[in-house]
Coordinates of C-alpha atoms and ligand atoms in Angstrom, one line a residue:
M1 CA -59.5 44.6 -15.5
Q2 CA -60.8 46.8 -12.7
L3 CA -59.9 50.5 -13.3
Q4 CA -57.6 51.6 -10.5
N5 CA -55.7 54.5 -12.1
L6 CA -58.4 55.9 -14.4
L7 CA -61.9 57.1 -13.9
Y8 CA -64.3 56.6 -16.8
A9 CA -67.9 57.9 -17.0
V10 CA -70.3 58.4 -19.9
Q11 CA -73.1 61.0 -19.8
D12 CA -75.4 61.8 -22.8
G13 CA -73.1 60.2 -25.3
V14 CA -69.9 62.0 -24.0
G15 CA -67.3 59.8 -22.3
V16 CA -64.8 61.4 -19.9
V17 CA -61.7 59.5 -19.0
T18 CA -59.6 60.9 -16.2
V19 CA -56.0 59.8 -15.5
N20 CA -56.1 59.5 -11.7
R21 CA -52.7 59.1 -10.1
P22 CA -52.4 62.7 -8.7
K23 CA -49.6 61.7 -6.3
A24 CA -47.4 60.9 -9.3
L25 CA -48.8 63.8 -11.3
N26 CA -50.9 61.3 -13.3
A27 CA -47.7 59.7 -14.7
L28 CA -48.3 56.7 -17.0
D29 CA -47.0 53.3 -15.9
T30 CA -47.8 50.0 -17.6
R31 CA -51.0 49.4 -15.7
T32 CA -52.3 52.9 -16.4
I33 CA -51.7 52.5 -20.1
E34 CA -53.3 49.1 -20.1
E35 CA -56.4 50.6 -18.4
L36 CA -56.4 53.4 -21.0
G37 CA -56.4 50.7 -23.7
Q38 CA -59.4 49.1 -22.0
V39 CA -61.3 52.4 -21.9
V40 CA -60.5 53.0 -25.5
E41 CA -61.8 49.6 -26.4
A42 CA -65.0 50.2 -24.4
A43 CA -65.4 53.5 -26.3
R44 CA -64.8 51.8 -29.6
T45 CA -67.6 49.3 -29.0
D46 CA -70.1 51.7 -27.4
A47 CA -72.5 52.5 -30.3
S48 CA -74.1 55.3 -28.3
L49 CA -70.8 57.2 -27.6
R50 CA -70.4 60.4 -29.6
A51 CA -67.2 62.0 -28.2
L52 CA -64.5 61.2 -25.7
V53 CA -62.8 63.7 -23.4
V54 CA -59.4 62.9 -21.9
T55 CA -58.2 64.8 -18.8
G56 CA -56.1 64.5 -15.6
A57 CA -57.2 64.4 -12.0
G58 CA -56.4 67.3 -9.7
D59 CA -55.4 70.8 -10.7
K60 CA -51.7 70.3 -11.2
A61 CA -51.2 67.8 -13.9
F62 CA -52.8 66.5 -17.1
V63 CA -50.2 63.8 -17.3
A64 CA -46.5 64.5 -16.3
G65 CA -45.2 61.8 -18.6
A66 CA -44.4 58.2 -18.6
D67 CA -43.7 57.0 -15.0
I68 CA -40.0 57.6 -14.5
A69 CA -39.8 55.3 -11.4
H70 CA -41.4 52.5 -13.4
M71 CA -39.2 53.1 -16.5
S72 CA -35.9 53.3 -14.5
A73 CA -36.2 49.5 -13.8
L74 CA -36.8 48.5 -17.4
S75 CA -34.3 46.6 -19.5
A76 CA -34.0 47.5 -23.2
L77 CA -36.4 44.7 -24.1
E78 CA -38.9 45.7 -21.5
A79 CA -38.6 49.3 -22.7
R80 CA -39.5 48.1 -26.2
R81 CA -42.6 46.4 -24.9
F82 CA -43.5 49.5 -22.8
V83 CA -43.3 51.8 -25.8
D84 CA -45.1 49.3 -28.1
L85 CA -47.9 49.3 -25.6
G86 CA -48.0 53.1 -25.4
H87 CA -47.9 53.3 -29.3
R88 CA -50.7 50.7 -29.7
T89 CA -52.8 52.5 -27.1
L90 CA -52.5 56.0 -28.5
A91 CA -53.0 54.7 -32.1
A92 CA -56.2 53.0 -30.9
L93 CA -57.3 56.3 -29.2
E94 CA -56.5 58.2 -32.4
A95 CA -58.4 55.7 -34.6
L96 CA -61.6 56.0 -32.6
D97 CA -64.6 57.0 -34.8
V98 CA -65.7 59.5 -32.3
P99 CA -63.8 62.8 -31.8
T100 CA -61.4 62.8 -28.9
I101 CA -60.8 66.0 -27.0
A102 CA -57.9 66.6 -24.5
A103 CA -58.7 68.9 -21.6
V104 CA -55.2 69.8 -20.5
N105 CA -55.6 71.0 -16.9
G106 CA -51.9 71.2 -16.0
F107 CA -48.5 69.6 -16.9
A108 CA -48.6 67.7 -20.2
L109 CA -45.1 66.5 -20.4
G110 CA -43.4 63.7 -22.3
G111 CA -46.0 60.9 -22.6
G112 CA -48.6 63.4 -21.4
C113 CA -48.0 65.8 -24.3
E114 CA -48.0 62.7 -26.5
L115 CA -51.4 61.7 -25.1
A116 CA -52.8 65.2 -25.9
L117 CA -51.2 64.9 -29.4
A118 CA -53.1 61.7 -30.1
C119 CA -56.4 63.5 -29.4
D120 CA -58.2 65.3 -32.2
L121 CA -58.8 68.6 -30.4
V122 CA -56.7 70.1 -27.5
Y123 CA -57.9 72.8 -25.1
A124 CA -55.8 74.0 -22.2
G125 CA -56.4 75.6 -18.9
E126 CA -54.3 78.7 -18.2
K127 CA -52.0 76.8 -15.9
A128 CA -51.2 74.1 -18.5
R129 CA -47.5 73.5 -19.4
F130 CA -46.4 71.4 -22.4
G131 CA -43.1 69.9 -23.1
Q132 CA -41.1 66.9 -24.3
P133 CA -38.4 66.8 -21.5
E134 CA -37.1 63.3 -22.2
V135 CA -33.8 64.7 -23.3
N136 CA -33.2 65.7 -19.6
L137 CA -33.4 62.0 -18.8
G138 CA -31.1 60.9 -21.5
L139 CA -34.1 59.7 -23.5
I140 CA -36.3 60.7 -26.4
P141 CA -40.1 60.8 -26.7
G142 CA -41.4 57.3 -26.8
F143 CA -45.1 57.5 -27.4
G144 CA -45.1 59.1 -30.8
G145 CA -43.9 62.6 -29.9
T146 CA -41.2 62.8 -32.6
Q147 CA -43.9 62.1 -35.2
R148 CA -47.2 63.6 -34.0
L149 CA -45.6 66.7 -32.6
A150 CA -43.7 67.4 -35.9
R151 CA -46.9 66.9 -37.8
R152 CA -49.0 69.2 -35.6
V153 CA -46.6 72.1 -35.0
G154 CA -44.1 71.6 -37.8
P155 CA -40.6 69.9 -37.7
M156 CA -38.6 72.9 -36.5
R157 CA -40.9 73.8 -33.5
A158 CA -41.0 70.1 -32.6
M159 CA -37.3 70.0 -32.8
E160 CA -36.9 72.9 -30.5
L161 CA -39.1 71.3 -27.8
I162 CA -37.6 67.9 -28.1
L163 CA -33.9 69.0 -28.3
T164 CA -34.1 71.6 -25.5
G165 CA -36.6 69.8 -23.2
D166 CA -38.0 73.2 -22.4
M167 CA -41.6 73.6 -21.2
V168 CA -43.9 76.1 -22.9
D169 CA -46.9 77.7 -21.2
A170 CA -50.5 77.4 -22.5
A171 CA -50.4 80.7 -24.4
R172 CA -47.2 79.8 -26.3
A173 CA -48.6 76.3 -26.9
R174 CA -51.5 78.0 -28.6
E175 CA -49.3 80.1 -30.7
M176 CA -47.5 77.0 -31.8
G177 CA -50.7 75.2 -32.8
L178 CA -50.4 72.6 -30.1
V179 CA -53.5 74.0 -28.4
L180 CA -56.7 75.4 -29.9
E181 CA -57.8 77.7 -27.1
V182 CA -56.7 78.6 -23.6
V183 CA -59.5 78.7 -21.1
P184 CA -59.6 80.0 -17.5
A185 CA -58.7 77.0 -15.3
G186 CA -62.1 76.8 -13.6
K187 CA -63.9 76.8 -17.0
L188 CA -61.9 74.2 -18.8
M189 CA -64.2 71.2 -18.4
E190 CA -67.3 73.3 -19.0
H191 CA -65.8 74.5 -22.3
V192 CA -64.6 71.1 -23.4
L193 CA -67.9 69.4 -22.6
G194 CA -69.6 72.2 -24.6
V195 CA -67.5 71.4 -27.6
A196 CA -68.1 67.6 -27.1
R197 CA -71.8 68.1 -26.8
K198 CA -71.8 70.2 -30.0
V199 CA -70.1 67.5 -32.0
A200 CA -72.2 64.8 -30.3
G201 CA -75.3 66.5 -31.8
K202 CA -74.0 66.0 -35.4
G203 CA -74.4 62.8 -37.4
A204 CA -72.0 60.2 -36.0
V205 CA -71.4 58.7 -39.4
C206 CA -70.3 61.9 -41.1
V207 CA -68.3 63.0 -38.1
A208 CA -66.4 59.6 -38.3
Q209 CA -65.8 60.0 -42.0
A210 CA -64.7 63.6 -41.7
K211 CA -62.2 62.6 -38.9
R212 CA -60.8 59.8 -41.0
A213 CA -60.3 62.0 -44.0
V214 CA -58.6 64.8 -42.0
L215 CA -56.3 62.3 -40.3
A216 CA -55.3 61.0 -43.7
A217 CA -54.2 64.6 -44.6
S218 CA -51.0 64.3 -42.4
D219 CA -49.9 61.1 -44.1
A220 CA -51.4 60.6 -47.5
D221 CA -50.4 62.4 -50.6
L222 CA -53.0 64.9 -52.0
A223 CA -54.3 62.6 -54.7
T224 CA -54.9 59.7 -52.2
G225 CA -56.3 62.0 -49.6
T226 CA -58.8 63.7 -52.0
Q227 CA -59.7 60.3 -53.4
L228 CA -60.6 59.2 -49.8
E229 CA -62.6 62.4 -49.3
R230 CA -64.6 61.9 -52.5
Q231 CA -65.4 58.3 -51.7
A232 CA -66.5 59.2 -48.1
F233 CA -68.6 62.0 -49.4
A234 CA -70.5 59.7 -51.8
V235 CA -70.9 57.0 -49.2
L236 CA -72.6 59.4 -46.9
F237 CA -75.5 59.8 -49.4
G238 CA -76.4 56.2 -48.4
T239 CA -77.0 57.2 -44.8
E240 CA -80.2 58.2 -43.1
D241 CA -78.4 61.1 -41.4
A242 CA -77.5 62.8 -44.7
R243 CA -81.1 62.4 -46.0
E244 CA -82.3 63.8 -42.7
G245 CA -79.8 66.7 -42.6
M246 CA -80.5 67.9 -46.2
E247 CA -84.3 67.5 -45.8
A248 CA -84.3 69.3 -42.5
F249 CA -82.4 72.2 -44.1
L250 CA -84.9 72.4 -47.0
K251 CA -87.9 72.2 -44.6
K252 CA -86.3 74.9 -42.4
R253 CA -86.4 72.7 -39.2
P254 CA -83.6 71.3 -37.0
A255 CA -82.1 68.0 -38.1
R256 CA -82.5 64.9 -35.8
F257 CA -79.5 62.7 -36.5
Q258 CA -79.7 59.0 -35.5
G259 CA -76.1 58.0 -36.3
R260 CA -77.3 55.8 -39.2
Ligands
CAA301 N1 -43.0 59.9 -13.4 C1 -43.0 59.5 -12.1 N2 -43.3 60.3 -11.1 C2 -43.5 61.6 -11.4 C3 -43.4 62.1 -12.7 C4 -43.2 61.2 -13.7 N3 -43.1 61.5 -15.0 N4 -43.6 63.4 -12.7 C5 -43.8 63.8 -11.4 N5 -43.7 62.7 -10.6 C6 -43.9 62.6 -9.1 C7 -42.6 63.2 -8.4 O1 -41.6 62.2 -8.3 C8 -43.2 63.5 -7.1 O2 -43.3 62.3 -6.3 P1 -43.0 62.4 -4.7 O3 -43.9 63.4 -4.1 O4 -43.2 61.0 -4.3 O5 -41.6 62.8 -4.6 C9 -44.6 64.0 -7.4 O6 -44.9 63.4 -8.7 C10 -44.7 65.5 -7.5 O7 -43.7 66.0 -8.4 P2 -42.7 67.1 -8.0 O8 -42.4 67.1 -6.6 O9 -41.5 66.9 -9.0 O10 -43.5 68.4 -8.4 P3 -42.9 69.8 -8.9 O11 -44.1 70.7 -8.9 O12 -41.7 70.2 -8.2 O13 -42.5 69.5 -10.4 C11 -42.7 68.7 -12.7 C12 -43.5 69.2 -11.4 C13 -42.0 69.9 -13.3 C14 -43.8 68.2 -13.6 C15 -41.7 67.6 -12.3 O14 -42.4 66.6 -11.5 C16 -41.2 66.9 -13.5 O15 -40.3 67.4 -14.1 N6 -41.7 65.6 -13.8 C17 -41.1 64.8 -14.8 C18 -41.5 65.2 -16.2 C19 -40.9 64.4 -17.2 O16 -39.7 64.3 -17.3 N7 -41.7 63.7 -18.1 C20 -41.3 62.9 -19.1 C21 -41.1 61.5 -18.7 S1 -40.4 60.4 -19.9 C22 -41.6 60.0 -21.0 O17 -42.7 60.5 -20.9 C23 -41.1 59.1 -22.1 C24 -42.1 58.9 -23.2 O18 -42.3 59.7 -24.0 C25 -42.9 57.7 -23.2

């Protein structure tokens, strides 16, 4: 499928996917989500990729939600297919071995907030606004918001956003733990690419293992999670990167990781 609603470029192991429907504030219709799935699959199978940045085109919106015009014509059955597609796509994004970083440049509402929540790290520009306004449409979050938001900020804060439909600004989103850092708007991509490049310079195998173990922390019980950590720790001793990293430290030189 030719990309119409997304831009995707990779430079030095860092992919940047940009939702590009500025006239609809980058809202997600079926085609846009399918294209996102395609980019996620390309990222999954790109052995040289080390990090993936997700952002929105223009200076107004990251993603203002699922496309309401598109949704308004759906039957219940079609709505089920639509949310299944959204869930599958965000789950695939979340499951990527490489770290995913949301650069939230503006409105991140509904499905847009859920897209950010499916990313490992979230940074916001000063103008960013977050919310789950579905209740204003007689709906509820449909791309994982009730689950991932509660896990990220706690059930009561999630409940407040989801039940009131209110938006919060970037500073409040940071206080809630929805955002790591708020960056001046013009510096957001520079900041996020700096973080992406830093992670890209580490060993890809240990980064993937670390990501998997931390993701398990929201779902697994402590015994299962720590078991996973111990196993992953031991497995890493079979990688060239761990040998290189420890040897480089002992020889007082920078490590050169190959992702093996
Ligand atoms: N779907 C479709 N079109 C959208 C949209 C959306 N989610 N958000 C904005 N747009 C469109 C507007 O219809 C408008 O189009 P026209 O110029 O053709 O009229 C254009 O983008 C610009 O938007 P506004 O004129 O409304 O801009 P504003 O600055 O006055 O307001 C806003 C900005 C507060 C973000 C407002 O657009 C808004 O409230 N958008 C809807 C947000 C929302 O409810 N998101 C949740 C959707 S449901 C969902 O996401 C379900 C799920 O979990 C899967």
